Coordinates of C-alpha atoms in Angstrom, one line a residue:
Chain A
X281 CA 121.6 94.4 116.8
X282 CA 121.3 91.0 115.0
X283 CA 118.0 89.1 114.7
X284 CA 116.6 88.3 118.1
X285 CA 114.1 86.0 116.4
X286 CA 116.9 83.8 114.9
X287 CA 118.8 83.9 118.2
X288 CA 115.8 82.7 120.2
X289 CA 114.9 80.1 117.6
X290 CA 118.4 78.6 117.8
X291 CA 118.2 78.6 121.6
X292 CA 114.9 76.7 121.4
X293 CA 116.1 74.2 118.9
X294 CA 119.3 73.6 120.8
X295 CA 117.2 73.1 124.0
X296 CA 119.2 75.9 125.8
X297 CA 115.9 77.3 126.9
X298 CA 112.3 76.1 127.0
X299 CA 109.6 78.0 125.4
X300 CA 107.5 78.0 128.6
X301 CA 110.4 79.5 130.6
X302 CA 110.9 82.2 127.9
X303 CA 107.2 83.1 127.8
X304 CA 106.9 83.1 131.6
X305 CA 109.9 85.4 131.9
X306 CA 108.4 87.9 129.4
X307 CA 105.0 87.7 131.0
X308 CA 106.6 88.5 134.4
X309 CA 108.4 91.5 132.9
X310 CA 105.2 92.8 131.3
X311 CA 103.2 92.3 134.5
X312 CA 105.4 94.2 136.8
X313 CA 106.4 96.9 134.3
X314 CA 105.7 100.5 135.3
X315 CA 105.5 102.0 131.8
X316 CA 101.8 101.4 131.4
X317 CA 102.4 99.4 128.2
X318 CA 99.8 96.6 128.8
X319 CA 96.0 96.8 128.5
X320 CA 95.5 93.1 129.0
X321 CA 97.9 90.2 129.5
X322 CA 97.3 87.0 127.4
X323 CA 99.0 84.8 130.0
X324 CA 96.7 81.7 129.8
X325 CA 96.8 81.6 126.0
X326 CA 100.5 82.3 125.8
X327 CA 101.5 79.5 128.2
X328 CA 99.2 77.0 126.5
X329 CA 100.9 77.8 123.1
X330 CA 104.3 77.6 124.7
X331 CA 103.6 74.2 126.1
X332 CA 102.7 73.0 122.6
X333 CA 106.0 74.3 121.2
X334 CA 108.0 72.6 124.0
X335 CA 106.1 69.3 123.3
X336 CA 107.1 69.6 119.6
X337 CA 110.7 70.1 120.4
X338 CA 110.7 67.3 122.9
X339 CA 109.3 65.0 120.2
X340 CA 112.1 66.0 117.9
X341 CA 109.8 67.8 115.5
X342 CA 111.1 70.7 113.4
X343 CA 109.9 74.1 114.5
X344 CA 109.4 77.1 112.2
X345 CA 111.4 80.3 112.7
X346 CA 108.6 82.2 114.4
X347 CA 107.4 79.3 116.5
X348 CA 107.5 80.2 120.1
X349 CA 108.6 83.8 119.5
X350 CA 106.8 86.1 121.9
X351 CA 105.2 89.3 120.5
X352 CA 102.8 92.1 121.5
X353 CA 99.7 93.4 119.8
X354 CA 98.5 97.0 119.8
X355 CA 95.0 97.0 121.4
X356 CA 93.3 97.9 118.2
X357 CA 93.6 94.4 116.6
X358 CA 91.1 91.6 116.9
X359 CA 92.3 88.4 118.5
X360 CA 89.4 86.0 119.0
X361 CA 88.3 85.8 122.6
X362 CA 90.5 88.5 123.9
X363 CA 89.7 92.1 124.8
X364 CA 90.0 94.7 122.1
X365 CA 89.5 98.0 123.9
X366 CA 91.2 100.6 121.6
X367 CA 92.2 102.0 125.0
X368 CA 88.7 103.5 125.2
X369 CA 85.9 103.5 127.7
X370 CA 83.4 102.7 124.9
X371 CA 85.1 99.3 124.2
X372 CA 86.7 98.6 127.6
X373 CA 84.7 95.3 127.9
X374 CA 84.6 94.4 124.2
X375 CA 85.9 91.0 123.2
X376 CA 87.1 90.2 119.7
X377 CA 84.7 87.8 118.0
X378 CA 87.3 87.0 115.3
X379 CA 91.0 87.4 114.6
X380 CA 92.7 89.9 112.3
X381 CA 94.3 88.5 109.2
X382 CA 97.8 89.9 110.0
X383 CA 97.6 88.4 113.5
X384 CA 96.3 85.1 112.3
X385 CA 99.2 84.8 109.9
X386 CA 101.6 85.2 112.9
X387 CA 99.7 82.7 114.9
X388 CA 99.8 80.3 112.0
X389 CA 103.5 80.7 111.9
X390 CA 103.7 79.8 115.6
X391 CA 104.4 83.2 117.2
X392 CA 103.0 83.6 120.7
X393 CA 101.0 86.7 121.6
X394 CA 101.7 88.0 125.1
X395 CA 99.7 91.2 125.5
X396 CA 97.3 93.7 124.1
X397 CA 99.3 96.9 124.2
X398 CA 98.4 100.4 125.3
X399 CA 98.0 103.1 122.7
X400 CA 96.1 106.3 122.0
X401 CA 92.4 105.7 122.0
X402 CA 91.4 104.6 118.4
X403 CA 94.8 105.7 117.3
X404 CA 93.9 109.3 118.0
X405 CA 97.1 110.8 119.3
X406 CA 100.9 111.1 119.0
X407 CA 101.8 110.5 122.6
X408 CA 99.9 107.5 124.0
X409 CA 98.3 109.7 126.7
X410 CA 94.8 109.6 125.2
X411 CA 94.1 106.3 126.9
X412 CA 92.0 105.0 129.8
X413 CA 95.0 102.8 130.9
X414 CA 97.4 105.7 131.9
X415 CA 100.0 107.4 129.8
X416 CA 102.7 105.2 128.3
X417 CA 106.1 106.1 129.7
X418 CA 109.1 106.4 127.4
X419 CA 111.5 103.5 127.5
X420 CA 114.6 105.7 127.8
X421 CA 113.2 108.4 130.1
X422 CA 109.9 107.6 131.9
X423 CA 109.2 111.3 132.4
X424 CA 108.7 111.6 128.7
X425 CA 105.9 110.3 126.5
X426 CA 106.2 106.9 124.8
X427 CA 105.1 108.4 121.5
X428 CA 102.0 107.4 119.7
X429 CA 99.7 106.1 118.9
X430 CA 101.5 102.7 119.1
X431 CA 103.4 103.8 122.3
X432 CA 102.9 100.6 124.3
X433 CA 104.1 98.5 121.4
X434 CA 107.3 100.6 120.9
X435 CA 108.2 100.7 124.7
X436 CA 107.6 96.9 125.0
X437 CA 110.1 96.2 122.2
X438 CA 112.6 98.8 123.5
X439 CA 112.5 97.3 127.0
X440 CA 112.8 93.7 125.6
X441 CA 109.4 92.8 127.1
X442 CA 108.4 91.5 123.6
X443 CA 110.7 90.4 120.8
X444 CA 108.5 92.3 118.3
X445 CA 105.2 94.1 118.4
X446 CA 102.5 94.8 115.8
X447 CA 101.5 98.5 115.8
X448 CA 99.2 100.4 113.4
X449 CA 100.3 103.4 111.4
X450 CA 97.8 105.9 110.0
X451 CA 99.9 109.1 110.1
X452 CA 103.1 108.0 111.8
X453 CA 101.8 105.9 114.7
X454 CA 104.5 103.2 114.3
X455 CA 107.3 105.4 113.0
X456 CA 107.1 108.1 115.6
X457 CA 107.1 105.9 118.7
X458 CA 109.8 103.8 117.2
X459 CA 111.9 107.0 116.9
X460 CA 111.0 108.1 120.4
X461 CA 112.2 104.8 121.9
X462 CA 115.2 104.1 119.5
X463 CA 114.0 101.0 117.7
X464 CA 112.9 100.1 114.2
X465 CA 109.4 100.6 113.1
X466 CA 108.0 100.0 109.6
X467 CA 105.0 101.4 107.8
X468 CA 104.8 99.2 104.7
X469 CA 103.3 100.2 101.4
X470 CA 99.5 100.7 101.9
X471 CA 97.8 97.4 101.0
X472 CA 100.8 95.2 101.5
X473 CA 99.3 93.8 104.7
X474 CA 95.6 93.2 105.2
X475 CA 93.8 95.6 107.5
X476 CA 91.0 93.1 108.2
X477 CA 90.6 93.0 111.9
X478 CA 92.4 96.3 112.6
X479 CA 89.9 98.8 114.0
X480 CA 89.5 101.4 111.2
X481 CA 90.8 105.0 112.0
X482 CA 91.4 106.5 108.5
X483 CA 90.9 103.6 106.1
X484 CA 92.8 105.2 103.2
X485 CA 96.1 105.4 105.2
X486 CA 95.7 102.7 107.9
X487 CA 98.7 100.3 107.7
X488 CA 99.7 97.3 109.8
X489 CA 103.3 97.8 110.9
X490 CA 106.0 95.8 112.8
X491 CA 108.3 97.2 115.5
X492 CA 111.5 95.4 116.4
X493 CA 115.1 95.8 117.3
X494 CA 116.7 94.7 114.0
X495 CA 116.1 95.1 110.3
X496 CA 116.2 91.3 109.9
X497 CA 113.3 90.9 112.4
X498 CA 111.3 93.5 110.6
X499 CA 111.9 91.6 107.4
X500 CA 110.8 88.3 108.8
X501 CA 107.6 89.6 110.4
X502 CA 106.8 91.7 107.3
X503 CA 107.1 88.7 105.0
X504 CA 104.9 86.6 107.3
X505 CA 102.0 89.2 107.4
X506 CA 102.1 90.4 103.8
X507 CA 99.8 89.2 101.0
X508 CA 96.5 89.5 99.3
X509 CA 93.4 89.0 101.4
X510 CA 89.9 88.7 100.1
X511 CA 88.7 90.3 103.3
X512 CA 90.6 93.6 102.5
X513 CA 90.2 94.4 98.9
X514 CA 92.9 97.1 98.9
X515 CA 95.6 94.4 99.5
X516 CA 97.9 93.3 96.7
X517 CA 100.1 90.3 95.9
X518 CA 103.7 91.0 96.9
X519 CA 106.9 88.9 96.8
X520 CA 108.6 87.9 99.9
X521 CA 111.8 90.0 100.6
X522 CA 114.8 87.8 100.4
X523 CA 117.4 87.9 103.2
X524 CA 120.4 88.0 100.9
X525 CA 118.9 90.7 98.7
X526 CA 118.5 93.3 101.5
X527 CA 122.2 92.9 102.3
X528 CA 123.1 94.1 98.8
X529 CA 122.6 97.8 98.7
X530 CA 124.3 98.8 95.6
X531 CA 121.0 99.8 94.0
X532 CA 120.9 103.1 95.9
X533 CA 122.7 105.7 93.9
X534 CA 120.8 108.9 94.8
X535 CA 119.2 110.0 98.1
X536 CA 116.8 113.0 98.4
X537 CA 115.7 115.0 101.3
X538 CA 113.1 117.7 101.7
X539 CA 114.8 121.1 102.0
X540 CA 111.8 122.7 103.8
X541 CA 111.8 120.0 106.5
X542 CA 115.3 121.0 107.5
X543 CA 115.0 124.8 107.0
X544 CA 111.8 124.9 109.1
X545 CA 111.8 127.1 112.2
X546 CA 110.2 124.3 114.1
X547 CA 113.1 121.8 113.9
X548 CA 115.3 121.3 117.0
X549 CA 118.8 122.6 116.3
X550 CA 120.4 119.3 117.3
X551 CA 118.1 117.3 115.2
X552 CA 118.9 119.6 112.3
X553 CA 122.7 119.4 112.7
X554 CA 122.6 115.6 113.2
X555 CA 120.6 115.2 110.1
X556 CA 122.9 117.3 108.0
X557 CA 125.9 115.4 109.4
X558 CA 124.2 112.2 108.3
X559 CA 123.8 113.5 104.8
X560 CA 127.6 114.3 104.7
X561 CA 128.4 110.8 105.8
X562 CA 126.2 109.4 103.0
X563 CA 127.9 111.6 100.5
X564 CA 131.3 110.4 101.7
X565 CA 130.2 106.9 100.7
X566 CA 129.8 108.1 97.1
X567 CA 126.0 108.4 97.1
X568 CA 124.6 111.5 95.4
X569 CA 122.4 113.6 97.8
X570 CA 119.7 115.9 96.3
X571 CA 117.7 118.6 98.0
X572 CA 114.0 118.3 97.0
X573 CA 111.1 120.8 97.1
X574 CA 108.1 119.7 99.0
X575 CA 104.8 121.0 100.5
X576 CA 104.9 123.2 103.5
X577 CA 104.5 121.3 106.8
X578 CA 101.3 123.0 107.7
X579 CA 99.8 122.0 104.4
X580 CA 100.8 118.4 104.9
X581 CA 99.5 118.3 108.5
X582 CA 96.2 120.0 107.5
X583 CA 95.6 117.8 104.5
X584 CA 96.3 114.7 106.5
X585 CA 94.1 115.7 109.5
X586 CA 91.2 116.9 107.3
X587 CA 91.0 113.5 105.5
X588 CA 91.8 111.4 108.6
X589 CA 89.1 113.2 110.6
X590 CA 86.5 112.8 107.9
X591 CA 87.3 109.1 107.7
X592 CA 87.3 108.5 111.4
X593 CA 84.0 110.4 111.8
X594 CA 82.6 107.9 109.3
X595 CA 84.3 104.8 110.7
X596 CA 83.4 105.5 114.4
X597 CA 79.8 106.3 113.6
X598 CA 79.0 102.6 114.2
X599 CA 80.0 102.9 117.8
X600 CA 76.7 103.8 119.4
X601 CA 76.2 101.1 122.0
X602 CA 73.5 99.2 120.1
X603 CA 75.2 95.9 119.4
X604 CA 78.3 96.3 121.5
X605 CA 80.1 98.8 123.6
X606 CA 79.2 100.5 126.9
X607 CA 75.6 101.5 126.2
X608 CA 74.2 104.2 128.5
X609 CA 70.4 104.0 128.3
X610 CA 68.6 107.3 128.0
X611 CA 65.1 108.6 127.0
X612 CA 65.0 107.6 123.4
X613 CA 67.2 105.8 120.9
X614 CA 68.8 109.0 119.7
X615 CA 69.4 110.1 123.2
X616 CA 70.9 106.7 124.0
X617 CA 73.3 107.1 121.0
X618 CA 74.2 110.6 122.0
X619 CA 74.8 110.0 125.7
X620 CA 76.7 106.7 125.0
X621 CA 79.1 108.5 122.7
X622 CA 79.4 111.7 124.8
X623 CA 80.3 109.8 127.9
X624 CA 82.5 107.1 126.4
X625 CA 84.7 108.9 123.8
X626 CA 87.7 110.9 125.0
X627 CA 88.0 114.6 124.3
X628 CA 90.6 114.0 121.5
X629 CA 88.4 111.4 119.8
X630 CA 85.3 113.7 120.1
X631 CA 87.4 116.6 118.6
X632 CA 88.3 114.5 115.6
X633 CA 84.8 113.1 115.1
X634 CA 83.3 116.6 115.2
X635 CA 86.0 117.9 112.9
X636 CA 85.3 115.1 110.4
X637 CA 81.6 115.8 110.4
X638 CA 82.3 119.5 109.9
X639 CA 84.3 118.9 106.7
X640 CA 81.8 116.4 105.4
X641 CA 78.8 118.6 105.9
X642 CA 77.2 120.5 103.2
X643 CA 78.8 123.9 102.6
X644 CA 82.2 122.7 104.0
X645 CA 82.9 119.7 101.9
X646 CA 83.8 121.6 98.7
X647 CA 85.8 124.2 100.5
X648 CA 87.7 121.8 102.7
X649 CA 87.3 118.0 102.2
X650 CA 87.4 118.0 98.3
X651 CA 90.2 120.5 98.4
X652 CA 92.0 118.2 100.8
X653 CA 91.6 115.3 98.4
X654 CA 93.0 117.4 95.6
X655 CA 96.0 118.4 97.7
X656 CA 96.6 114.7 98.5
X657 CA 96.7 113.9 94.8
X658 CA 99.2 116.6 94.3
X659 CA 101.3 115.3 97.2
X660 CA 101.3 111.8 95.6
X661 CA 102.2 113.2 92.2
X662 CA 105.1 115.1 93.9
X663 CA 106.4 111.8 95.3
X664 CA 106.1 110.1 91.9
X665 CA 108.2 112.8 90.3
X666 CA 110.7 112.7 93.2
X667 CA 111.2 109.0 92.7
X668 CA 112.1 109.6 89.1
X669 CA 115.1 111.5 90.4
X670 CA 116.1 109.8 93.6
X671 CA 116.0 106.2 94.9
X672 CA 115.4 107.0 98.5
X673 CA 114.0 109.9 100.5
X674 CA 115.6 110.4 103.9
X675 CA 114.0 112.6 106.6
X676 CA 114.0 113.1 110.3
X677 CA 111.1 111.3 112.1
X678 CA 110.1 114.3 114.3
X679 CA 111.1 117.9 114.4
X680 CA 112.0 117.6 118.1
X681 CA 112.5 115.3 121.1
X682 CA 109.7 113.6 123.0
X683 CA 107.6 116.0 125.1
X684 CA 107.1 115.5 128.8
X685 CA 104.0 113.5 129.9
X686 CA 101.1 116.0 130.3
X687 CA 102.3 118.6 127.8
X688 CA 100.8 117.3 124.6
X689 CA 97.2 117.1 125.8
X690 CA 97.2 120.8 126.7
X691 CA 97.9 121.9 123.1
X692 CA 96.3 119.7 120.4
X693 CA 97.4 122.0 117.6
X694 CA 101.1 121.6 118.6
X695 CA 100.6 117.8 118.8
X696 CA 99.1 117.8 115.2
X697 CA 102.0 119.9 113.9
X698 CA 104.6 117.5 115.5
X699 CA 103.4 114.9 112.9
X700 CA 104.8 117.1 110.1
X701 CA 107.5 114.7 108.9
X702 CA 105.4 111.5 109.1
X703 CA 102.0 112.3 107.6
X704 CA 103.2 113.1 104.0
X705 CA 104.5 109.5 103.5
X706 CA 101.1 108.2 104.8
X707 CA 99.2 110.3 102.3
X708 CA 101.5 109.0 99.6
X709 CA 101.0 105.4 100.8
X710 CA 104.7 104.9 100.7
X711 CA 106.9 102.3 102.5
X712 CA 108.7 104.1 105.3
X713 CA 111.0 102.8 108.0
X714 CA 112.2 104.5 111.1
X715 CA 115.7 103.5 112.1
X716 CA 117.3 104.3 115.5
X717 CA 120.2 106.3 114.0
X718 CA 121.1 109.7 112.6
X719 CA 119.1 111.9 115.0
X720 CA 118.0 111.5 118.6
X721 CA 114.6 110.4 117.4
X722 CA 116.0 108.4 114.4
X723 CA 115.6 108.7 110.6
X724 CA 112.9 107.8 108.2
X725 CA 113.8 106.0 105.0
X726 CA 111.1 106.1 102.2
X727 CA 111.0 104.6 98.8
X728 CA 108.5 104.5 95.9
X729 CA 105.3 102.5 96.4
X730 CA 105.8 98.7 96.6
X731 CA 109.5 99.1 97.1
X732 CA 109.6 98.0 100.7
X733 CA 112.7 95.9 99.8
X734 CA 114.7 99.0 98.9
X735 CA 113.9 100.6 102.2
X736 CA 115.3 97.6 104.1
X737 CA 118.4 97.6 101.9
X738 CA 119.1 101.2 102.6
X739 CA 118.6 100.7 106.3
X740 CA 121.2 97.9 106.2
X741 CA 123.6 100.3 104.4
X742 CA 123.0 103.1 107.0
X743 CA 123.6 100.6 109.8
X744 CA 127.2 100.4 108.8
X745 CA 127.7 103.7 107.1
X746 CA 126.7 106.2 109.8
Chain B
X197 CA 63.0 120.1 102.9
X198 CA 66.2 121.7 104.1
X199 CA 67.1 121.2 107.7
X200 CA 70.3 122.6 109.2
X201 CA 72.0 120.0 111.4
X202 CA 74.6 121.2 113.9
X203 CA 77.8 119.2 114.6
X204 CA 76.5 117.8 117.9
X205 CA 73.5 116.2 116.0
X206 CA 75.7 115.1 113.1
X207 CA 78.2 113.5 115.5
X208 CA 75.7 112.2 118.1
X209 CA 77.8 113.9 120.7
X210 CA 76.0 116.1 123.3
X211 CA 77.2 119.7 123.4
X212 CA 79.8 119.1 120.7
X213 CA 81.3 122.2 119.2
X214 CA 83.9 122.9 116.5
X215 CA 87.3 123.2 118.2
X216 CA 89.7 126.1 117.7
X217 CA 92.8 123.8 117.0
X218 CA 90.9 121.9 114.3
X219 CA 89.6 125.1 112.7
X220 CA 93.1 126.4 112.3
X221 CA 94.0 123.3 110.3
X222 CA 90.9 123.8 108.1
X223 CA 92.0 127.4 107.5
X224 CA 95.2 126.2 106.0
X225 CA 93.2 124.1 103.5
X226 CA 90.8 126.9 102.7
X227 CA 93.8 129.2 101.9
X228 CA 95.6 126.6 99.8
X229 CA 95.6 126.6 96.0
X230 CA 95.8 123.1 94.6
X231 CA 96.8 123.3 91.0
X232 CA 94.3 120.7 90.1
X233 CA 90.9 120.8 91.7
X234 CA 89.8 117.5 90.2
X235 CA 90.1 115.3 93.3
X236 CA 89.7 112.0 91.4
X237 CA 92.7 111.9 89.2
X238 CA 93.7 108.5 90.5
X239 CA 97.0 109.1 92.3
X240 CA 95.6 107.1 95.2
X241 CA 93.0 105.0 93.5
X242 CA 92.5 101.9 95.6
X243 CA 89.3 100.9 93.8
X244 CA 89.0 97.2 93.0
X245 CA 88.5 96.1 89.4
X246 CA 85.1 94.5 88.8
X247 CA 86.9 91.3 87.7
X248 CA 88.7 91.2 91.0
X249 CA 85.7 91.5 93.3
X250 CA 85.4 88.7 95.9
X251 CA 82.5 86.3 95.6
X252 CA 79.3 87.4 97.2
X253 CA 78.8 84.5 99.5
X254 CA 77.4 84.1 102.9
X255 CA 79.9 82.8 105.4
X256 CA 78.5 81.1 108.4
X257 CA 80.0 82.4 111.6
X258 CA 81.6 79.8 113.9
X259 CA 79.9 78.9 117.2
X260 CA 82.5 80.7 119.2
X261 CA 82.1 83.8 117.1
X262 CA 78.3 83.8 117.6
X263 CA 78.8 83.3 121.3
X264 CA 81.2 86.2 121.7
X265 CA 78.9 88.5 119.6
X266 CA 76.1 87.7 122.1
X267 CA 78.4 88.3 125.1
X268 CA 79.3 91.7 123.7
X269 CA 75.6 92.7 123.4
X270 CA 75.1 95.4 126.1
X271 CA 71.8 94.2 127.5
X272 CA 70.1 90.8 127.9
X273 CA 66.9 89.9 129.6
X274 CA 65.3 86.4 129.8
X275 CA 67.4 85.1 127.0
X276 CA 66.6 88.0 124.7
X277 CA 69.0 90.7 123.5
X278 CA 67.5 94.1 124.5
X279 CA 67.8 97.1 122.2
X280 CA 67.0 100.7 123.2
X281 CA 63.7 102.2 122.7
X282 CA 63.0 102.7 119.0
X283 CA 62.7 106.1 117.4
X284 CA 59.1 107.3 117.7
X285 CA 59.2 110.3 115.4

């Protein structure tokens, strides 16, 4: 599909549609949708902004490419004056006091936010069932999960309720729901987009990521949000990715894939055969395909979850009902903390906080946490060596198809293991894009750090080649 | 003084106990053999250089920001924000 952003922009400029009518149509769709994608609708704000865009057009003023384009925001981002619930009881009435940098950049470019989108509570989940707003239903088959944790965002894009949405990806939370709903979803290189105003889950892998229906829309939104930000000192200066340059994909000569991902017993037979067929098509285009060695899936998943739980235990320790959140008064201050947290965190969130405190506690940290950090370093080194040999690493997004709603919560270990193909690239902080091609839940394209441009180039190549 | 703290105390979550699913993940790490046990060899070093630190300045919050922070406070009485009983031990 071609750029929806450009198409709508042209329609607005040519006065074929008004921005108000467009925004109202999308708000109506979001309001009556039955996929549980919306935590709160930003109708008043959106219509006010739309009226301003219409006034500009009526006065013959030039409008920017993103001006008037409706988008969705995962409910873990701050947008001043709107609810930011993280789909949790603890923050169900919490209002953002300020606006996230990434979101502010989109607002400055004139994009119009429509909704705060349903997700797994604090990003803790791979199915968007760990939420107080009801499980997100898959866009293609509503009996299945929408994926997670940015499930509401992916389903909104897939159903055309939003033109693009902004998710958050810590271990696969943009890429996996993009795969489950057959759209594009990018986890950029860590640090390319500021995390300021994104509720912290695991700070060392948290990334802001766009979901959209075309590579071009991903590129436009990525460029708008990227850049160094004094409020997130892990950010770095990056160059805008040029439209013409991503259409020239001759730079890719060699593609690698991880042998053990494909030889794993856990992979669905159809996903496996589709993936292998894709590799054959790539070879037929004259690109060399190399099998690479990689860490076992259980090592990847365990390393990721060990570090992510340690970081989330630390990040969520501030949520105690003192300054904000649903405080439940009890006998003493400590009791108040404890009751507030026990009653207001979901089972999955509590499981992760407890796991994190376990690995950080004396006696465990050497044996588990520090070893996890050492493994992470090895994983990163492994990637660095791989990218001396190949330009791109291609992999499936998930070992199998989306589960039925209700199944994931019963078996947390199975849910963790279903992240086997996404978490490694998070630990490596690599740019990775899900494309809706190749297998039933798509393909992931990864490149070396800071090479987000090459990922988009190869996505354009695959769009025509497979 | 050495005091053993259980995970429910560490986590401020009543009755919290280690879970079986998470313990299985930890077992994988316990049994792994990283070739390099030095966990600070910089593969993922996101530390900021001293020359690149942002200025240490106080930024005044806007009126709307202050207003929302007050609205978010869980308890208010006679114009005062009420905290829970302080620790008495």
